[in-house]
Short mmCIF file of C-alpha atoms in Angstrom, two decimals:
data_model
loop_
_atom_site.label_atom_id
_atom_site.label_comp_id
_atom_site.label_asym_id
_atom_site.label_seq_id
_atom_site.Cartn_x
_atom_site.Cartn_y
_atom_site.Cartn_z
CA MET A 1 -19.08 5.01 32.29
CA HIS A 2 -19.41 3.65 29.06
CA HIS A 3 -15.98 2.63 27.84
CA GLN A 4 -15.44 2.85 24.15
CA LEU A 5 -13.16 0.49 22.23
CA GLU A 6 -9.78 2.30 21.26
CA LYS A 7 -9.55 3.24 17.47
CA HIS A 8 -6.23 1.85 15.90
CA TYR A 9 -5.11 2.56 12.59
CA VAL A 10 -2.45 -0.32 12.30
CA ASN A 11 -5.42 -2.48 10.72
CA ARG A 12 -5.78 -0.44 8.05
CA VAL A 13 -2.04 -0.67 6.95
CA GLY A 14 -2.39 -3.28 4.04
CA TRP A 15 -5.31 -1.65 1.70
CA LEU A 16 -4.15 1.75 2.99
CA ARG A 17 -0.61 1.26 1.33
CA ALA A 18 -1.77 -0.33 -1.73
CA ALA A 19 -4.60 2.40 -2.22
CA VAL A 20 -2.31 5.35 -1.62
CA LEU A 21 0.48 3.77 -3.83
CA GLY A 22 -2.08 3.17 -6.54
CA ALA A 23 -3.83 6.57 -6.74
CA ASN A 24 -0.28 8.39 -6.46
CA ASP A 25 0.98 6.37 -9.38
CA GLY A 26 -2.26 6.70 -11.47
CA LEU A 27 -2.26 10.53 -10.91
CA LEU A 28 1.57 10.88 -11.68
CA SER A 29 2.09 8.40 -14.54
CA THR A 30 -0.99 9.42 -16.58
CA THR A 31 -0.31 13.12 -15.96
CA SER A 32 3.48 12.60 -17.51
CA ILE A 33 2.00 10.53 -20.34
CA VAL A 34 -0.38 13.48 -21.07
CA ILE A 35 2.29 16.12 -20.76
CA GLY A 36 4.62 14.30 -23.22
CA VAL A 37 1.97 13.64 -25.54
CA ALA A 38 0.42 17.04 -25.42
CA ALA A 39 3.91 18.71 -25.91
CA ALA A 40 4.72 16.43 -28.93
CA GLN A 41 1.43 16.44 -30.59
CA PRO A 42 -1.17 18.65 -29.38
CA GLU A 43 -4.39 17.34 -30.82
CA ARG A 44 -7.15 16.52 -28.28
CA ASP A 45 -8.29 13.14 -29.80
CA ILE A 46 -4.51 11.88 -29.46
CA ILE A 47 -4.12 13.37 -25.96
CA ILE A 48 -7.49 11.78 -24.78
CA LEU A 49 -6.68 8.37 -26.07
CA ALA A 50 -3.13 8.64 -24.56
CA ALA A 51 -4.79 9.38 -21.24
CA LEU A 52 -7.40 6.71 -21.55
CA ALA A 53 -4.77 3.93 -22.59
CA GLY A 54 -2.41 5.01 -19.69
CA MET A 55 -5.26 4.70 -17.29
CA ILE A 56 -6.30 1.18 -18.28
CA ALA A 57 -2.90 -0.32 -19.02
CA GLY A 58 -1.59 1.16 -15.54
CA ALA A 59 -4.54 -0.06 -13.70
CA MET A 60 -4.21 -3.60 -14.85
CA SER A 61 -0.50 -3.52 -14.47
CA MET A 62 -0.66 -2.09 -10.93
CA ALA A 63 -3.56 -4.82 -9.94
CA ALA A 64 -1.46 -7.88 -11.47
CA GLY A 65 1.93 -6.67 -10.05
CA GLU A 66 0.36 -6.32 -6.66
CA TYR A 67 -1.43 -9.75 -6.86
CA VAL A 68 1.91 -11.44 -7.73
CA SER A 69 3.97 -9.68 -5.19
CA VAL A 70 1.38 -10.11 -2.26
CA SER A 71 0.78 -13.77 -3.45
CA SER A 72 4.56 -14.48 -3.03
CA GLN A 73 4.36 -13.37 0.64
CA GLU A 74 1.43 -15.53 1.06
CA ASP A 75 3.03 -18.52 -0.41
CA THR A 76 6.05 -17.91 2.17
CA GLU A 77 3.61 -17.44 5.05
CA LYS A 78 1.98 -20.49 4.12
CA ALA A 79 5.16 -22.26 3.85
CA ASP A 80 6.25 -21.31 7.44
CA LEU A 81 2.87 -22.06 8.96
CA MET A 82 2.98 -25.66 7.49
CA ARG A 83 6.70 -25.97 8.61
CA GLU A 84 5.78 -24.88 12.19
CA LYS A 85 2.47 -27.23 12.10
CA ARG A 86 4.82 -30.24 11.48
CA GLU A 87 7.10 -29.01 14.22
CA LEU A 88 4.34 -28.74 16.78
CA GLU A 89 3.29 -32.51 15.87
CA GLU A 90 6.88 -33.66 15.87
CA MET A 91 8.48 -31.92 18.91
CA PRO A 92 5.53 -30.34 20.98
CA GLU A 93 7.59 -29.81 24.29
CA PHE A 94 10.53 -27.96 22.29
CA GLU A 95 8.10 -25.67 20.68
CA LEU A 96 6.49 -25.09 23.84
CA ARG A 97 9.60 -24.00 25.59
CA GLU A 98 10.61 -21.84 22.59
CA LEU A 99 7.19 -20.06 23.13
CA ALA A 100 7.94 -19.39 26.61
CA LYS A 101 11.31 -18.07 25.72
CA ILE A 102 9.57 -15.59 23.59
CA TYR A 103 7.73 -14.17 26.53
CA GLU A 104 10.21 -14.32 28.59
CA LYS A 105 12.31 -11.74 26.43
CA ARG A 106 9.22 -9.70 26.62
CA GLY A 107 9.37 -8.96 30.18
CA CYS A 108 7.59 -12.31 31.90
CA THR A 109 8.89 -14.16 34.67
CA LYS A 110 9.93 -17.79 33.69
CA GLU A 111 7.00 -19.53 35.49
CA THR A 112 4.66 -16.65 34.04
CA ALA A 113 6.05 -17.26 30.48
CA MET A 114 5.78 -20.94 30.88
CA GLN A 115 2.09 -20.64 32.24
CA VAL A 116 1.09 -18.26 29.18
CA ALA A 117 2.67 -20.56 26.73
CA THR A 118 1.02 -23.54 27.88
CA GLU A 119 -2.31 -21.77 28.07
CA LEU A 120 -2.15 -20.38 24.47
CA THR A 121 -0.89 -23.86 23.37
CA GLU A 122 -3.89 -25.63 24.75
CA HIS A 123 -6.13 -22.90 23.12
CA ASP A 124 -4.55 -22.65 19.71
CA ALA A 125 -0.78 -23.82 19.30
CA LEU A 126 -0.42 -22.84 15.52
CA GLY A 127 -2.11 -19.67 16.11
CA ALA A 128 -0.01 -18.61 19.17
CA HIS A 129 3.29 -19.61 17.03
CA ALA A 130 2.06 -17.97 13.98
CA ARG A 131 1.32 -14.75 15.90
CA ASP A 132 4.35 -14.57 18.31
CA GLU A 133 6.96 -16.46 16.62
CA LEU A 134 6.22 -15.79 13.01
CA GLY A 135 4.93 -12.43 13.27
CA ILE A 136 1.94 -13.44 11.28
CA ASN A 137 -1.76 -12.10 12.28
CA GLU A 138 -4.86 -11.06 11.06
CA ILE A 139 -3.56 -7.67 10.41
CA THR A 140 -0.25 -8.20 8.80
CA GLN A 141 -1.26 -11.56 7.05
CA ALA A 142 -1.02 -11.25 3.05
CA LYS A 143 -4.02 -10.79 1.04
CA PRO A 144 -3.46 -10.88 -2.42
CA LEU A 145 -6.85 -10.06 -4.04
CA GLN A 146 -7.65 -7.33 -1.58
CA ALA A 147 -4.27 -5.73 -2.33
CA ALA A 148 -5.04 -6.17 -6.05
CA MET A 149 -8.20 -4.64 -6.01
CA ALA A 150 -7.35 -1.86 -3.82
CA SER A 151 -4.39 -1.00 -6.41
CA PHE A 152 -6.67 -1.26 -9.70
CA GLY A 153 -9.26 0.80 -8.26
CA SER A 154 -7.08 3.50 -6.85
CA PHE A 155 -4.90 3.68 -9.80
CA ALA A 156 -7.95 4.48 -11.78
CA VAL A 157 -9.16 7.02 -9.43
CA GLY A 158 -6.09 8.91 -9.61
CA ALA A 159 -5.65 8.48 -13.36
CA LEU A 160 -9.30 10.00 -13.71
CA LEU A 161 -8.15 13.38 -13.13
CA PRO A 162 -5.59 13.85 -15.87
CA PHE A 163 -8.13 12.15 -18.21
CA THR A 164 -10.74 14.48 -17.24
CA VAL A 165 -8.52 17.40 -17.70
CA SER A 166 -7.50 16.10 -21.20
CA LEU A 167 -11.21 16.48 -22.21
CA PHE A 168 -11.75 20.20 -21.16
CA ALA A 169 -8.42 22.04 -20.62
CA PRO A 170 -7.36 24.52 -23.38
CA ILE A 171 -4.88 22.65 -25.75
CA LYS A 172 -2.20 25.38 -25.70
CA GLN A 173 -2.14 25.33 -21.61
CA MET A 174 -2.85 21.57 -21.38
CA VAL A 175 0.64 21.08 -19.74
CA TYR A 176 0.07 23.65 -17.21
CA PHE A 177 -3.46 22.92 -16.45
CA GLN A 178 -2.29 19.16 -16.17
CA TYR A 179 0.23 20.17 -13.51
CA GLY A 180 -1.77 22.30 -11.62
CA PHE A 181 -4.86 20.25 -10.88
CA SER A 182 -2.25 17.29 -10.38
CA ILE A 183 -0.66 19.10 -7.48
CA VAL A 184 -4.03 20.18 -5.96
CA PHE A 185 -5.19 16.28 -6.27
CA LEU A 186 -1.84 15.38 -4.65
CA MET A 187 -2.51 17.72 -1.70
CA LEU A 188 -5.91 16.38 -1.38
CA LEU A 189 -4.60 12.87 -1.49
CA GLY A 190 -1.85 13.41 0.92
CA ALA A 191 -4.60 15.00 3.48
CA ILE A 192 -6.85 11.77 3.06
CA SER A 193 -4.04 9.33 3.47
CA ALA A 194 -2.92 11.13 6.44
CA LYS A 195 -6.29 11.19 8.00
CA THR A 196 -7.05 7.68 7.51
CA GLY A 197 -3.99 6.31 8.70
CA GLY A 198 -3.88 8.71 11.96
CA ALA A 199 -0.77 10.73 10.78
CA GLY A 200 0.17 14.46 10.47
CA ILE A 201 -1.45 15.87 7.48
CA LYS A 202 0.91 18.56 6.99
CA VAL A 203 3.96 16.51 6.62
CA ALA A 204 2.04 14.12 4.35
CA VAL A 205 1.08 16.77 2.06
CA LEU A 206 4.28 18.56 1.81
CA ARG A 207 5.82 15.16 1.06
CA ILE A 208 3.57 13.97 -1.73
CA CYS A 209 3.68 17.15 -3.25
CA PHE A 210 7.55 17.56 -3.20
CA TRP A 211 7.99 14.06 -4.87
CA GLY A 212 4.92 14.39 -7.36
CA THR A 213 6.75 17.97 -8.55
CA ILE A 214 9.92 16.25 -8.67
CA ALA A 215 8.44 13.41 -11.00
CA MET A 216 6.92 15.78 -13.20
CA GLY A 217 9.67 18.11 -13.44
CA ILE A 218 12.00 15.33 -14.45
CA THR A 219 9.44 14.39 -17.25
CA ALA A 220 9.35 17.93 -18.56
CA VAL A 221 13.39 18.11 -18.40
CA VAL A 222 13.37 14.78 -20.20
CA GLY A 223 10.89 16.18 -22.76
CA ARG A 224 13.11 19.17 -23.23
CA LEU A 225 16.00 17.22 -23.82
CA PHE A 226 14.55 15.48 -26.62
CA GLY A 227 13.72 18.85 -28.19
CA VAL A 228 10.12 19.09 -27.03
CA ASN A 229 9.01 22.46 -26.28
CA ILE A 230 6.40 22.59 -23.59
CA SER A 231 6.23 26.43 -23.27
#
């Protein structure tokens, strides 16, 4: 019987988080900008310009922010690895016992833990300590460029919807068209992210729609407080 390799979703967590965050932010922030501008200045060319500016500026900001943030994580990981490498060179016996203790805490007997630690140390000492002592592996390792590109692309994709709606929706109903299309897209985004991550679709859709409505609702309330009539 042919055994098919198990399908795991955790190896998608890095780029999935950045992509979902970027698309969600691109949709909500650009929609909010368009709603505010449409309420204050109902002229199509101004609305389109605001949507385009929000999309470009937001995508660049998301990419830069994600790159800086993940780069800081990468710097921390590199510093820890350098320190671990130095300790392995200066006190290998202590590090070996330390690694064995980790396996003991996970349920191995003392003899088995020492045997596993010895064999893994002979194979790749730094890799073993990085994975089992520091919690750094190929799945969780910081990847700044990948995260930045995912954020940039996903924000632009999310912002593309309110930009497109601003091109074709009736001016007088612009606010309502923006909100309606945004909710539909949020439902689709929630379903896709849940499916990709192997999570429940219903909960993800309800969650993202709820918080999206809250965000756009607050924008509308703020507009009203400043005397903007969106009805």
